[in-house]
Short mmCIF file of C-alpha atoms in Angstrom, two decimals:
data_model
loop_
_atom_site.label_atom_id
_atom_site.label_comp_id
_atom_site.label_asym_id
_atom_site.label_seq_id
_atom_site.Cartn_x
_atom_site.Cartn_y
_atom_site.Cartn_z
CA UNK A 183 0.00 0.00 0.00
CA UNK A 184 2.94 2.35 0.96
CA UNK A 185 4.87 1.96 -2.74
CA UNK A 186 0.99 2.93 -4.00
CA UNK A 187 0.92 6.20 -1.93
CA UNK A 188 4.45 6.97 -2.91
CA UNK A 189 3.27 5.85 -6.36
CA UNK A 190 0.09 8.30 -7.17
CA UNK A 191 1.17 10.74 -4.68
CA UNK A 192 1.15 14.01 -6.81
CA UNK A 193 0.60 11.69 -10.30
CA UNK A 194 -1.77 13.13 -13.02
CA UNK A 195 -4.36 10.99 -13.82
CA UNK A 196 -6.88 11.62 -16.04
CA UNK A 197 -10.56 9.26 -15.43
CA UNK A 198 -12.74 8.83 -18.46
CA UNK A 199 -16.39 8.05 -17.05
CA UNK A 200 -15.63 10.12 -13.61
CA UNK A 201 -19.06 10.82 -13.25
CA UNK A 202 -20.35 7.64 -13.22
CA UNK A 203 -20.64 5.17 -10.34
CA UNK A 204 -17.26 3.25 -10.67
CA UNK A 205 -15.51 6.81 -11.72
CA UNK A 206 -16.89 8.18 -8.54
CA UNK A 207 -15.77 6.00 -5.93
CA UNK A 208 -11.88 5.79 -8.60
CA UNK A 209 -12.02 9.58 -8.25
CA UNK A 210 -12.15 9.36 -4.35
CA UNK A 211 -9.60 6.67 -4.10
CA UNK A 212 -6.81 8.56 -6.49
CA UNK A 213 -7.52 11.55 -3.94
CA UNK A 214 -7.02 9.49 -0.47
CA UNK A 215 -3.59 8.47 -2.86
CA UNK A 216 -2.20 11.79 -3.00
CA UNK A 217 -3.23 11.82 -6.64
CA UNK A 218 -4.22 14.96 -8.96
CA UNK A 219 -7.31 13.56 -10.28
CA UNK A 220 -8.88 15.27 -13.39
CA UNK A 221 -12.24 13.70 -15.04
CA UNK A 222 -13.87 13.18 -18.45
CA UNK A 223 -17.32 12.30 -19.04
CA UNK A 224 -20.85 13.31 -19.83
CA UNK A 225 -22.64 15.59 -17.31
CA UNK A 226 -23.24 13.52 -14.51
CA UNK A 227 -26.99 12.19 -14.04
CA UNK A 228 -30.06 13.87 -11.75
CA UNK A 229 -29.95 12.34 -8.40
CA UNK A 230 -26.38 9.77 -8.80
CA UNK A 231 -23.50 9.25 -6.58
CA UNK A 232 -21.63 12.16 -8.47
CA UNK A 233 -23.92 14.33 -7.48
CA UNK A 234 -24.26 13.61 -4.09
CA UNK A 235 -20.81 12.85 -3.41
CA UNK A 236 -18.43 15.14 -5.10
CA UNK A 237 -15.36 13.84 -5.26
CA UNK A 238 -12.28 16.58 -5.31
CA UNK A 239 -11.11 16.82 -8.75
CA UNK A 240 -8.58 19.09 -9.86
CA UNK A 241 -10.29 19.63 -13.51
CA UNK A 242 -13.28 18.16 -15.57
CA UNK A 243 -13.89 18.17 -19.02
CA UNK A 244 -17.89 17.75 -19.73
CA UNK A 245 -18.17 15.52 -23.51
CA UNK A 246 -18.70 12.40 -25.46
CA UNK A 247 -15.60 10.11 -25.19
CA UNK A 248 -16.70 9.71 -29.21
CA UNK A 249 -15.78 13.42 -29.77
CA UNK A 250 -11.87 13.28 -30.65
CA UNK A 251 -11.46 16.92 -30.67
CA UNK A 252 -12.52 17.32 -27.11
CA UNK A 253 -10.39 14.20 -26.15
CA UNK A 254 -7.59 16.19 -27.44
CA UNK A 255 -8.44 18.66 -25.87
CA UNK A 256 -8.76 17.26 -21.92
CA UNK A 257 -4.80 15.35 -22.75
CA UNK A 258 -3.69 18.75 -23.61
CA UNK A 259 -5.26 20.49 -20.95
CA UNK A 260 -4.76 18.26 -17.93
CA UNK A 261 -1.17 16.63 -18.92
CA UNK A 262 -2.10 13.38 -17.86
CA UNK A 263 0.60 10.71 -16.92
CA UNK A 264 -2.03 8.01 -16.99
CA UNK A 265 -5.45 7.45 -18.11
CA UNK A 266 -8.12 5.19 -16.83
CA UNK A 267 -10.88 4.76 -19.40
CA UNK A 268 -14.13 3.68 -17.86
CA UNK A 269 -16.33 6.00 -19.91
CA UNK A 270 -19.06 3.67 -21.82
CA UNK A 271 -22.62 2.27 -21.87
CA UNK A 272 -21.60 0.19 -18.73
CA UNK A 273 -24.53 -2.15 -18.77
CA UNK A 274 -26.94 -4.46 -20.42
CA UNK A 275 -29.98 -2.41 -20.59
CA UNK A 276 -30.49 -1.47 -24.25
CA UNK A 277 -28.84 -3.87 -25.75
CA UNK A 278 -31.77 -4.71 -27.64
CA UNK A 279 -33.47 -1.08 -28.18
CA UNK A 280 -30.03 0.80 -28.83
CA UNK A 281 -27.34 -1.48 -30.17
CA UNK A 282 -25.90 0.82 -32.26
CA UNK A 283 -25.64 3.47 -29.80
CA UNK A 284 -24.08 0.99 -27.32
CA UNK A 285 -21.04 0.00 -30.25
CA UNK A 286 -20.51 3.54 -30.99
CA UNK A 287 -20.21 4.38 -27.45
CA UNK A 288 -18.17 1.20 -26.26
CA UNK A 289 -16.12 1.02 -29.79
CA UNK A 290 -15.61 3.97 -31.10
CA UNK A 291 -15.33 5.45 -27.48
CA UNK A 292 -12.04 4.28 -27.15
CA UNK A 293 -10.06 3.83 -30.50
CA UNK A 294 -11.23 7.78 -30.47
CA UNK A 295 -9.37 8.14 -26.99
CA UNK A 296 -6.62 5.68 -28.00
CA UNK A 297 -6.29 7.73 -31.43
CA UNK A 298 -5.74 11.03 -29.51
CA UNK A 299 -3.31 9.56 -26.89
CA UNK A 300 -1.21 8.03 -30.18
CA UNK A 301 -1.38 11.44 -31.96
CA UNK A 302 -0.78 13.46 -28.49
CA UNK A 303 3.12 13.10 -28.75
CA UNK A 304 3.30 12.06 -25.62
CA UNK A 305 3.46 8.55 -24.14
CA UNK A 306 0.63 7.96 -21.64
CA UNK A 307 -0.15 4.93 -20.12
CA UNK A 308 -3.75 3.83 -20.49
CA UNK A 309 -6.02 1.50 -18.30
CA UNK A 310 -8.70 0.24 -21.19
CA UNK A 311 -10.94 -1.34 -18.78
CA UNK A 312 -13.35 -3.78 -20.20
CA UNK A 313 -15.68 -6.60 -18.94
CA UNK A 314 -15.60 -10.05 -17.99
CA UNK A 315 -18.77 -10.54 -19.93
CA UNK A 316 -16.49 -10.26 -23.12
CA UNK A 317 -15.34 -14.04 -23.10
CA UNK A 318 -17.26 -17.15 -24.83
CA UNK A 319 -19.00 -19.20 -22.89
CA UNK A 320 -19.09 -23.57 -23.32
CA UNK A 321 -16.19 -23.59 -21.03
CA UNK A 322 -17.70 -26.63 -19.00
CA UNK A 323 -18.14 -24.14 -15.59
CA UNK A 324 -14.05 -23.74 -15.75
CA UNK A 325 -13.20 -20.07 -14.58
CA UNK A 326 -12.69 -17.31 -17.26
CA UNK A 327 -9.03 -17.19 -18.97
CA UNK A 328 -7.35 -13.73 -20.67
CA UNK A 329 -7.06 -16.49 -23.19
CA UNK A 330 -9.68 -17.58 -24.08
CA UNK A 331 -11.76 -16.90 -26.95
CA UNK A 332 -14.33 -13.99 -26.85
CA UNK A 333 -18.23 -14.34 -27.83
CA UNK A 334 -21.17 -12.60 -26.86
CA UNK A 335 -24.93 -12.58 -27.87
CA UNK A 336 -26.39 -9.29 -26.98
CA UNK A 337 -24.64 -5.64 -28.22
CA UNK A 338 -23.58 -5.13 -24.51
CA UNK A 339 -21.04 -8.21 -24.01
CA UNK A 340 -20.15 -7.94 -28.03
CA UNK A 341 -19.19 -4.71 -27.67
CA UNK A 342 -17.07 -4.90 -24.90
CA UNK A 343 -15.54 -7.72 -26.34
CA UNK A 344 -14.72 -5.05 -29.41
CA UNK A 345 -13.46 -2.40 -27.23
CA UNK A 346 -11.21 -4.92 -25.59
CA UNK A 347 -10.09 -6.14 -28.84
CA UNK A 348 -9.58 -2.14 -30.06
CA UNK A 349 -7.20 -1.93 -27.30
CA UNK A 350 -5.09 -4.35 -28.17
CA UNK A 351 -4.97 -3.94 -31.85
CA UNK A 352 -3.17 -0.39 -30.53
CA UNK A 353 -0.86 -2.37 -28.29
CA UNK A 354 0.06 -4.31 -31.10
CA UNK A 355 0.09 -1.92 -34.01
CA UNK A 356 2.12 0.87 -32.09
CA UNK A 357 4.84 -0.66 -29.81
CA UNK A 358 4.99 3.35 -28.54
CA UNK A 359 1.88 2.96 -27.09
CA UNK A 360 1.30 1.98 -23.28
CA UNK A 361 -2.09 0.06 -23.34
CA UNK A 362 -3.64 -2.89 -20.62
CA UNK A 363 -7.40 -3.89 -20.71
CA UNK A 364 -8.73 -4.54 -17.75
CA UNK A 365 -11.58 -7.44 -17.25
CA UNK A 366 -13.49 -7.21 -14.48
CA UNK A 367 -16.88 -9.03 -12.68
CA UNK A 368 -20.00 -7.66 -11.33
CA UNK A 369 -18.96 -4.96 -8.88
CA UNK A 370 -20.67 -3.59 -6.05
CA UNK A 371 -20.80 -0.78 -3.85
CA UNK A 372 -22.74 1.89 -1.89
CA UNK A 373 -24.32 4.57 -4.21
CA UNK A 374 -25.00 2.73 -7.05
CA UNK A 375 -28.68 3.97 -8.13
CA UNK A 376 -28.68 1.77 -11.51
CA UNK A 377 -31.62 -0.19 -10.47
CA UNK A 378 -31.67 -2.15 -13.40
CA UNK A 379 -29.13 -3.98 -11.51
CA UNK A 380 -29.86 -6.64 -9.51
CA UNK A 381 -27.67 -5.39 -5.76
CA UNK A 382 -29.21 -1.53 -6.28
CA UNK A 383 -32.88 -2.88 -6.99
CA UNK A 384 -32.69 -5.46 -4.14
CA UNK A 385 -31.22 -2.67 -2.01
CA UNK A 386 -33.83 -0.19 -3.15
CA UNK A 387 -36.30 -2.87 -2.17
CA UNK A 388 -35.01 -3.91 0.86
CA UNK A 389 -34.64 -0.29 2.19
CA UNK A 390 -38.14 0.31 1.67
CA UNK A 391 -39.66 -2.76 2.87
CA UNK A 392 -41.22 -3.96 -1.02
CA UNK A 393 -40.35 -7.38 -2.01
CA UNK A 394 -37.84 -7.52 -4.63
CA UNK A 395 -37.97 -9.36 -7.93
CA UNK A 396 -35.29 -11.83 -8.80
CA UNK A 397 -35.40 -12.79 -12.79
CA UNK A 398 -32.37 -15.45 -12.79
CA UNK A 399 -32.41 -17.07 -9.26
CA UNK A 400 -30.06 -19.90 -10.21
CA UNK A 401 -27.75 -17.82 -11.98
CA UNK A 402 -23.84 -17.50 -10.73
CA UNK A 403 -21.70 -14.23 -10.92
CA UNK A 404 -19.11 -12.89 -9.72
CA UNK A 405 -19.87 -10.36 -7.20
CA UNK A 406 -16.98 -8.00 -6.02
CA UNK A 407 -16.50 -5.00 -3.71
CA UNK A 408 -15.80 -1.65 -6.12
CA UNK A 409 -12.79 -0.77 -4.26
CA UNK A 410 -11.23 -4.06 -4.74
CA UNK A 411 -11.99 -3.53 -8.31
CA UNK A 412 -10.52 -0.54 -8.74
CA UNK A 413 -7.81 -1.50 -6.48
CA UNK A 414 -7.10 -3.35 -9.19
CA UNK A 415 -7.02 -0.94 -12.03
CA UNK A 416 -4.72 1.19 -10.28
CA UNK A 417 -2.39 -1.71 -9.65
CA UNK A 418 -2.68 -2.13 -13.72
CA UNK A 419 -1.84 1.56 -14.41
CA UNK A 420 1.13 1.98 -12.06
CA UNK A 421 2.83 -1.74 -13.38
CA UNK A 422 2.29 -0.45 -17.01
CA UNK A 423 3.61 2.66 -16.03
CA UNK A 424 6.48 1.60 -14.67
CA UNK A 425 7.29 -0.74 -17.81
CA UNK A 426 6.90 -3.82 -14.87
CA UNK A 427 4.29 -5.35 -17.46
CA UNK A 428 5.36 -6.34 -21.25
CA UNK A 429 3.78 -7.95 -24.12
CA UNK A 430 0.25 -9.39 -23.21
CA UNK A 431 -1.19 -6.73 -20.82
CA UNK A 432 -5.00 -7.94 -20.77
CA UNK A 433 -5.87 -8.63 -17.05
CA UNK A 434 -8.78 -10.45 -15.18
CA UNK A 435 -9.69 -8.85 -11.88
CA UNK A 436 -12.32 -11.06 -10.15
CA UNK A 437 -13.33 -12.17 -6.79
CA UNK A 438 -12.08 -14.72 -4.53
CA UNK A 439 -13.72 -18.38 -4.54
CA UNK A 440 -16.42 -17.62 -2.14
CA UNK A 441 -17.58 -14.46 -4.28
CA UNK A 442 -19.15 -16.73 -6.89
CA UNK A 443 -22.41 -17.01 -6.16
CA UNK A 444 -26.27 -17.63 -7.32
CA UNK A 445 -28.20 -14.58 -7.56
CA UNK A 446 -30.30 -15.92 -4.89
CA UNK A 447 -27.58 -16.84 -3.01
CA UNK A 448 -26.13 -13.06 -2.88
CA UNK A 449 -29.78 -11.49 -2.27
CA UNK A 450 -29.69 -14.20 0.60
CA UNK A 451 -27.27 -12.74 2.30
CA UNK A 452 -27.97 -9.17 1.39
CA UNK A 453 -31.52 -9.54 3.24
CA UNK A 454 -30.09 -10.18 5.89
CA UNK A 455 -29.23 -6.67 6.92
CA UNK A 456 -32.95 -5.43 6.13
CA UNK A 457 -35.17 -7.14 8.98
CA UNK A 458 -38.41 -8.31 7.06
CA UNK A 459 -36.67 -8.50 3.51
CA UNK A 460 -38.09 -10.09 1.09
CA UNK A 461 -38.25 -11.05 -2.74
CA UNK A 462 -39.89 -13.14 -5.34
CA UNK A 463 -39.64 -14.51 -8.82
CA UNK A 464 -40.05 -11.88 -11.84
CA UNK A 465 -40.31 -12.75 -15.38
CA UNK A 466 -37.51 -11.49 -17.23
CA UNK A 467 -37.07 -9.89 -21.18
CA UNK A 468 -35.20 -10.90 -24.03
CA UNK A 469 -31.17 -11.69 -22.77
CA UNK A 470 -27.94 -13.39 -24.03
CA UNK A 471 -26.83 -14.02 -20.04
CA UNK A 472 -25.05 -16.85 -19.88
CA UNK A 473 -26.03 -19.21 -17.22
CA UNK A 474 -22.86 -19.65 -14.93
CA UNK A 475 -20.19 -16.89 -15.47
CA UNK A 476 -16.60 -17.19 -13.75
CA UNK A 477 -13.35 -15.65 -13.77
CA UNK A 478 -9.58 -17.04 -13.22
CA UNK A 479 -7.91 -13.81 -11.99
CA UNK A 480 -4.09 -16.08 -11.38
CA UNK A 481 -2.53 -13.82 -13.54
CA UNK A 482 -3.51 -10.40 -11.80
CA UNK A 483 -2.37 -12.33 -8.50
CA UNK A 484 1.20 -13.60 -10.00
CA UNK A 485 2.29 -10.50 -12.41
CA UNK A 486 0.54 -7.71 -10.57
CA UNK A 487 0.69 -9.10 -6.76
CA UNK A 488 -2.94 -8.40 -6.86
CA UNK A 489 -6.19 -9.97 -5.09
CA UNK A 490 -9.74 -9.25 -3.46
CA UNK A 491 -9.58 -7.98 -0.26
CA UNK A 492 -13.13 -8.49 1.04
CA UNK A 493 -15.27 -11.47 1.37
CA UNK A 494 -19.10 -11.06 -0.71
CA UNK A 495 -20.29 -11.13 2.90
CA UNK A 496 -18.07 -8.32 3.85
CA UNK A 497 -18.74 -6.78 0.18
CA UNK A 498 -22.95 -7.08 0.62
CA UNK A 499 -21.90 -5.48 4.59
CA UNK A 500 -20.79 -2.49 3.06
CA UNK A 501 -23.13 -1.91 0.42
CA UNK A 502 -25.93 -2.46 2.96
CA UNK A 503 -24.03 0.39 5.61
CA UNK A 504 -23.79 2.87 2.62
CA UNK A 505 -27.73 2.43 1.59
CA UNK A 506 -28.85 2.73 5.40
CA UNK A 507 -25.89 5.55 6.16
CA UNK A 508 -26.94 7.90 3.29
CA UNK A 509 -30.37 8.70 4.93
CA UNK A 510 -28.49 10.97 7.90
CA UNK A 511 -24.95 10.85 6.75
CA UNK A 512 -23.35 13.15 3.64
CA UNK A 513 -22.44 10.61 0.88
CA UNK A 514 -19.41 12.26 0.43
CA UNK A 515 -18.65 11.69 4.13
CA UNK A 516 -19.47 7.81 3.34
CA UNK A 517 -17.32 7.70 0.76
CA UNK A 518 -14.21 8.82 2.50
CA UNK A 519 -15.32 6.48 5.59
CA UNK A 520 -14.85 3.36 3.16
CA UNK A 521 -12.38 4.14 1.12
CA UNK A 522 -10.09 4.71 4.92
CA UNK A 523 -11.31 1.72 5.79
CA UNK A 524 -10.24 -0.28 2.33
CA UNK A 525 -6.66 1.57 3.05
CA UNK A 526 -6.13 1.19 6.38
CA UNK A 527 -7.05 -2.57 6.11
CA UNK A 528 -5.08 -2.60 2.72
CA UNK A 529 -2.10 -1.61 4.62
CA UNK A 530 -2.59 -3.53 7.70
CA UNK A 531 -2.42 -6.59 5.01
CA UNK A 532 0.94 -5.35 4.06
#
């Protein structure tokens, strides 16, 4: 934890997709680091975690991650020495109304970002960072490989399997060039309002005492905590940074063994911290989800010195304190509560 500090302390990073869930809780985390966080996104939604939770950024930039000329225009501007790219349509919804939105977005998204990094005249490391739901399924239940072969059915998964593939084709093509992608599961966290997704709707539910619905009961994921996540990504950036990882950057970044679990099994142990919880069967839409979804994170663990921190149970815990704290308690002031608590604990582990 210590070489991180010394690492980001006073680094310019530059998050695509800062106002969005994952980008809020990064921006947060770069701050507690010591970093000078600057941010590139769309304006942030009525009512999200942005909003309510501010984090302290030295500098935003307010566009499309498709619009090349402001790109340009945030490198030259905020000098970055590394870039984390989680702008994108982050999630499944629309994959049948808007697929061609979701390509351009997810595709073109990022060679436009990689295209202005290449033409910057500069050499900036950047973080691609991807999804697990990129990879083919038919694996016989064996645990998600960066080798394996990528497939998807819905313009969600495809894309990201695109992007991911984009990334790489510049890693390749341009041996200048500092790219990783970065794979990772379902993450979870306080202050993500997507209710479309299963943990926000169940904690939406559970908070207000209405049963939940549960469309995939027997369906297993990998559920991880967001700071272990992007714990993660910032391991990626400062190893490709420091030239410490060569040739075949694409990482996995999932949860430990007891993280993969039924969707009835997580909303299980969710209830748990809402006395009187309860949920039920829904009928669910048109969807390419595969069945049983896992992920082999060895190499993060070997070539990065990487891995999960907190249990799902621990994970759910937090989650749970984060919906029940924001009623009386600043979500800004929950924020920094967690993320002390991730590095404290992070550097007790050291």
């Amino acid at each position: 934890m210590l070489s991180h500090k010394s690492f980001y302390q006073g680094r310019r990073v530059l998050v695509t997709g800062h106002t969005g869930f994952k980008g809020t809780w990064l921006c947060w985390l770069l701050s507690a680091l010591g970093a000078e966080v600057s941010g590139y996104a769309l304006p942030p939604q009525p009512g999200c975690l942005y909003e309510a939770a501010r984090p302290p950024v030295a500098g935003e930039l307010l566009a499309d991650i498709r619009d090349r000329g402001e790109v340009e225009r945030a490198l030259g501007q905020f000098q970055p020495d590394l870039v984390i790219h989680l702008a994108a349509h982050a999630y499944l919804d629309g994959s049948y109304q808007h697929p061609a939105d979701i390509f351009e977005i997810n595709v073109m998204g990022t060679v436009e970002l990689l295209e202005a990094v290449r033409r910057g005249g500069r050499r900036v490391p950047v973080v691609a960072v991807t999804s697990d739901k990129c990879y083919a399924q038919g694996l016989g239940g064996r645990p998600c490989r960066e080798a394996d072969p990528f497939g998807a059915a819905e313009a969600y998964s495809t894309s990201k399997a695109c992007q991911d593939l984009a990334a790489q084709c510049y890693r390749i093509s341009f041996p200048d060039m500092s790219v990783a992608t970065a794979r990772a599961s379902n993450t979870i966290g306080g202050g993500d309002f997507n209710k479309t997704r299963l943990i926000p709707h169940l904690l939406d539910c559970f908070s207000r005492g209405e049963p939940a619905k549960l469309r995939n009961p027997n369906f297993v994921r990998p559920w991880q905590y967001v700071l272990d996540v992007l714990w993660g990504y910032l391991t990626l950036g400062r190893a490709l940074a420091e030239g410490t990882v060569t040739g075949d950057t694409c990482f996995n970044f999932g949860p430990a063994p007891d993280g993969f679990q039924t969707v009835g099994a997580a909303a299980e142990l969710l209830a748990a911290h809402f006395p009187g919880a309860r949920y039920e069967l829904g009928a669910g839409g048109p969807s390419g989800e595969t069945q049983l979804l896992r992920l082999d994170s060895g190499k993060a663990r070997e070539a990065l010195g990487w891995k999960p921190l907190y249990t799902l149970e621990e994970t759910l815990a937090q989650a749970a304190a984060f919906q029940q704290g924001v009623a009386h308690t600043p979500a800004d002031r929950l924020c920094q509560e967690q993320v002390g608590q991730y590095l404290r604990r992070m550097e007790a582990r050291a």
